[in-house]
PDB file of C-alpha atoms in Angstrom:
ATOM      1  CA  MET C   1     106.491   0.259-121.666  1.00  0.00           C
ATOM      2  CA  LEU C   2     106.232   3.824-119.957  1.00  0.00           C
ATOM      3  CA  MET C   3     102.565   3.526-118.782  1.00  0.00           C
ATOM      4  CA  LEU C   4     100.275   6.953-118.152  1.00  0.00           C
ATOM      5  CA  GLU C   5     100.046   6.672-114.238  1.00  0.00           C
ATOM      6  CA  ASP C   6     104.297   7.085-114.555  1.00  0.00           C
ATOM      7  CA  VAL C   7     103.537  10.463-115.975  1.00  0.00           C
ATOM      8  CA  ARG C   8     100.774  11.779-113.525  1.00  0.00           C
ATOM      9  CA  ASP C   9     103.474  10.337-111.019  1.00  0.00           C
ATOM     10  CA  LEU C  10     106.175  12.376-112.623  1.00  0.00           C
ATOM     11  CA  VAL C  11     103.575  16.037-112.760  1.00  0.00           C
ATOM     12  CA  SER C  12     102.432  15.271-109.184  1.00  0.00           C
ATOM     13  CA  GLY C  13     106.334  14.814-107.439  1.00  0.00           C
ATOM     14  CA  LEU C  14     106.960  18.334-108.671  1.00  0.00           C
ATOM     15  CA  GLY C  15     104.989  19.927-106.298  1.00  0.00           C
ATOM     16  CA  PHE C  16     102.415  22.245-108.185  1.00  0.00           C
ATOM     17  CA  THR C  17      99.535  21.102-106.112  1.00  0.00           C
ATOM     18  CA  ASP C  18      98.167  18.104-103.853  1.00  0.00           C
ATOM     19  CA  ASP C  19      98.587  14.663-105.219  1.00  0.00           C
ATOM     20  CA  SER C  20      95.024  14.531-105.225  1.00  0.00           C
ATOM     21  CA  SER C  21      94.353  16.953-107.158  1.00  0.00           C
ATOM     22  CA  VAL C  22      96.304  14.818-110.320  1.00  0.00           C
ATOM     23  CA  TYR C  23      94.442  13.267-112.520  1.00  0.00           C
ATOM     24  CA  MET C  24      95.093  10.561-115.372  1.00  0.00           C
ATOM     25  CA  GLY C  25      92.443   9.815-118.304  1.00  0.00           C
ATOM     26  CA  LYS C  26      89.923  12.171-117.222  1.00  0.00           C
ATOM     27  CA  LEU C  27      90.028  15.360-114.864  1.00  0.00           C
ATOM     28  CA  ASP C  28      86.763  14.532-112.620  1.00  0.00           C
ATOM     29  CA  ALA C  29      84.862  17.193-110.407  1.00  0.00           C
ATOM     30  CA  LYS C  30      87.633  19.542-111.813  1.00  0.00           C
ATOM     31  CA  GLN C  31      88.515  21.477-108.926  1.00  0.00           C
ATOM     32  CA  ASP C  32      90.177  24.509-108.686  1.00  0.00           C
ATOM     33  CA  GLN C  33      94.456  24.087-109.035  1.00  0.00           C
ATOM     34  CA  SER C  34      93.874  20.603-110.874  1.00  0.00           C
ATOM     35  CA  ILE C  35      96.651  19.058-113.166  1.00  0.00           C
ATOM     36  CA  GLY C  36      94.959  15.982-115.527  1.00  0.00           C
ATOM     37  CA  VAL C  37      97.211  13.726-117.560  1.00  0.00           C
ATOM     38  CA  TYR C  38      96.364  12.370-120.508  1.00  0.00           C
ATOM     39  CA  ASN C  39      97.448  10.114-124.013  1.00  0.00           C
ATOM     40  CA  LEU C  40      97.780  12.496-126.318  1.00  0.00           C
ATOM     41  CA  LYS C  41      94.874  11.971-129.054  1.00  0.00           C
ATOM     42  CA  ARG C  42      97.455  12.332-131.793  1.00  0.00           C
ATOM     43  CA  SER C  43     100.720   9.638-131.681  1.00  0.00           C
ATOM     44  CA  ALA C  44     103.651   9.529-134.093  1.00  0.00           C
ATOM     45  CA  PRO C  45     104.047   6.847-136.621  1.00  0.00           C
ATOM     46  CA  TYR C  46     104.955   3.277-135.425  1.00  0.00           C
ATOM     47  CA  THR C  47     108.548   3.154-135.438  1.00  0.00           C
ATOM     48  CA  VAL C  48     110.965  -0.331-135.408  1.00  0.00           C
ATOM     49  CA  ALA C  49     114.609  -0.464-134.690  1.00  0.00           C
ATOM     50  CA  ILE C  50     116.594  -2.774-137.528  1.00  0.00           C
ATOM     51  CA  GLY C  51     116.695  -6.188-135.762  1.00  0.00           C
ATOM     52  CA  GLY C  52     113.333  -6.008-133.969  1.00  0.00           C
ATOM     53  CA  LYS C  53     111.683  -4.010-131.536  1.00  0.00           C
ATOM     54  CA  ASP C  54     114.041  -6.149-128.796  1.00  0.00           C
ATOM     55  CA  LYS C  55     116.898  -4.274-130.080  1.00  0.00           C
ATOM     56  CA  GLU C  56     115.467  -0.621-129.406  1.00  0.00           C
ATOM     57  CA  SER C  57     117.247   1.321-126.538  1.00  0.00           C
ATOM     58  CA  TYR C  58     113.998   3.888-126.010  1.00  0.00           C
ATOM     59  CA  GLY C  59     110.092   4.818-126.394  1.00  0.00           C
ATOM     60  CA  THR C  60     108.734   7.822-126.819  1.00  0.00           C
ATOM     61  CA  LYS C  61     105.100   8.363-125.212  1.00  0.00           C
ATOM     62  CA  GLN C  62     103.290  11.340-126.219  1.00  0.00           C
ATOM     63  CA  ILE C  63     101.417  13.053-123.548  1.00  0.00           C
ATOM     64  CA  SER C  64      98.677  16.250-123.100  1.00  0.00           C
ATOM     65  CA  ILE C  65      98.623  18.097-119.414  1.00  0.00           C
ATOM     66  CA  LEU C  66      95.476  20.185-118.845  1.00  0.00           C
ATOM     67  CA  ILE C  67      96.142  22.603-116.280  1.00  0.00           C
ATOM     68  CA  HIS C  68      92.447  23.573-114.554  1.00  0.00           C
ATOM     69  CA  TRP C  69      93.607  26.309-111.971  1.00  0.00           C
ATOM     70  CA  ASN C  70      91.435  29.247-110.935  1.00  0.00           C
ATOM     71  CA  ARG C  71      89.450  32.434-112.319  1.00  0.00           C
ATOM     72  CA  SER C  72      92.698  34.049-112.865  1.00  0.00           C
ATOM     73  CA  MET C  73      94.376  34.197-116.328  1.00  0.00           C
ATOM     74  CA  ARG C  74      97.252  35.834-114.927  1.00  0.00           C
ATOM     75  CA  ASP C  75      97.753  32.561-112.322  1.00  0.00           C
ATOM     76  CA  THR C  76      96.767  30.293-114.775  1.00  0.00           C
ATOM     77  CA  GLU C  77      99.307  31.212-117.200  1.00  0.00           C
ATOM     78  CA  ALA C  78     102.018  31.560-114.352  1.00  0.00           C
ATOM     79  CA  VAL C  79     101.967  28.407-113.727  1.00  0.00           C
ATOM     80  CA  ALA C  80     101.132  26.627-117.025  1.00  0.00           C
ATOM     81  CA  ALA C  81     104.930  28.350-117.881  1.00  0.00           C
ATOM     82  CA  GLU C  82     106.587  27.279-114.824  1.00  0.00           C
ATOM     83  CA  LEU C  83     104.948  23.351-115.255  1.00  0.00           C
ATOM     84  CA  PHE C  84     106.707  23.684-119.275  1.00  0.00           C
ATOM     85  CA  ASP C  85     109.709  25.371-118.302  1.00  0.00           C
ATOM     86  CA  LYS C  86     110.288  22.129-115.409  1.00  0.00           C
ATOM     87  CA  LEU C  87     109.416  19.758-117.696  1.00  0.00           C
ATOM     88  CA  ALA C  88     111.252  20.571-120.811  1.00  0.00           C
ATOM     89  CA  ALA C  89     114.300  21.069-118.473  1.00  0.00           C
ATOM     90  CA  MET C  90     114.349  17.498-117.122  1.00  0.00           C
ATOM     91  CA  ARG C  91     117.257  15.248-117.533  1.00  0.00           C
ATOM     92  CA  GLU C  92     117.547  11.587-116.434  1.00  0.00           C
ATOM     93  CA  VAL C  93     114.464  11.213-114.720  1.00  0.00           C
ATOM     94  CA  ARG C  94     113.758   8.036-112.783  1.00  0.00           C
ATOM     95  CA  ILE C  95     110.350   7.416-111.824  1.00  0.00           C
ATOM     96  CA  ASN C  96     108.604   3.951-110.973  1.00  0.00           C
ATOM     97  CA  GLU C  97     111.498   2.477-112.133  1.00  0.00           C
ATOM     98  CA  LYS C  98     111.334   3.875-115.722  1.00  0.00           C
ATOM     99  CA  GLN C  99     113.886   6.335-116.573  1.00  0.00           C
ATOM    100  CA  ILE C 100     113.448   8.763-118.415  1.00  0.00           C
ATOM    101  CA  LYS C 101     116.295  10.535-120.910  1.00  0.00           C
ATOM    102  CA  PHE C 102     114.478  13.781-121.409  1.00  0.00           C
ATOM    103  CA  ILE C 103     110.958  15.657-122.403  1.00  0.00           C
ATOM    104  CA  HIS C 104     110.243  16.996-125.467  1.00  0.00           C
ATOM    105  CA  PRO C 105     107.655  19.333-125.505  1.00  0.00           C
ATOM    106  CA  LEU C 106     105.770  19.134-129.126  1.00  0.00           C
ATOM    107  CA  VAL C 107     104.853  22.993-128.658  1.00  0.00           C
ATOM    108  CA  ASP C 108     106.691  26.254-128.057  1.00  0.00           C
ATOM    109  CA  GLN C 109     104.892  26.861-124.962  1.00  0.00           C
ATOM    110  CA  PRO C 110     101.482  26.097-123.374  1.00  0.00           C
ATOM    111  CA  VAL C 111      98.546  26.475-125.366  1.00  0.00           C
ATOM    112  CA  ASP C 112      95.667  29.108-123.984  1.00  0.00           C
ATOM    113  CA  VAL C 113      92.268  26.739-124.471  1.00  0.00           C
ATOM    114  CA  GLY C 114      90.106  29.119-122.736  1.00  0.00           C
ATOM    115  CA  THR C 115      87.638  29.010-119.428  1.00  0.00           C
ATOM    116  CA  ASP C 116      85.677  25.919-118.762  1.00  0.00           C
ATOM    117  CA  ASP C 117      81.612  26.755-118.172  1.00  0.00           C
ATOM    118  CA  ASN C 118      82.503  28.258-114.849  1.00  0.00           C
ATOM    119  CA  GLY C 119      85.028  30.394-115.450  1.00  0.00           C
ATOM    120  CA  ILE C 120      87.627  28.789-114.794  1.00  0.00           C
ATOM    121  CA  TYR C 121      90.906  29.328-116.727  1.00  0.00           C
ATOM    122  CA  GLU C 122      92.821  26.347-118.478  1.00  0.00           C
ATOM    123  CA  MET C 123      95.762  25.743-120.145  1.00  0.00           C
ATOM    124  CA  VAL C 124      97.342  22.685-122.232  1.00  0.00           C
ATOM    125  CA  ILE C 125     101.015  21.269-122.991  1.00  0.00           C
ATOM    126  CA  GLU C 126     101.776  18.424-125.540  1.00  0.00           C
ATOM    127  CA  ILE C 127     105.131  16.814-124.327  1.00  0.00           C
ATOM    128  CA  GLU C 128     107.164  13.657-125.441  1.00  0.00           C
ATOM    129  CA  LEU C 129     108.787  11.946-123.495  1.00  0.00           C
ATOM    130  CA  ILE C 130     112.039   9.767-124.310  1.00  0.00           C
ATOM    131  CA  TYR C 131     112.573   7.078-121.895  1.00  0.00           C
ATOM    132  CA  GLU C 132     114.485   3.924-122.006  1.00  0.00           C
ATOM    133  CA  ARG C 133     112.937   0.565-122.847  1.00  0.00           C
ATOM    134  CA  LYS C 134     115.472  -1.703-120.927  1.00  0.00           C
ATOM    135  CA  GLY C 135     113.071  -5.610-120.641  1.00  0.00           C
ATOM    136  CA  ASP C 136     109.875  -3.977-122.352  1.00  0.00           C
TER     137      ASP C 136
END
């Protein structure tokens, strides 16, 4: 099964910010130029292959990525757009012994969620990862 830490490692490996500034589950301290990776609160309906789960060749994981960047909307939007494009273009990526077939954006662009209490602009990318289920 693809875990949140696998997606966090994938995002960190893209090099948008330091590894220590890519979080999962909770964005502590909210330093500038941070990225948070979360399980999407709304999820897809449960599905199972005919013949049972052991017959499934792929699984899905829905994720929300928070880009918490700086006081410039221009910079924040540029980073979010570049990250969105890189994720949407990914095919056949291997991370932590998991094979991600492709990444499907759930919205057509990063979503502006305004600023935090300190005036730092934030944007969100919602994606669904389709991955191989070998031996899950």
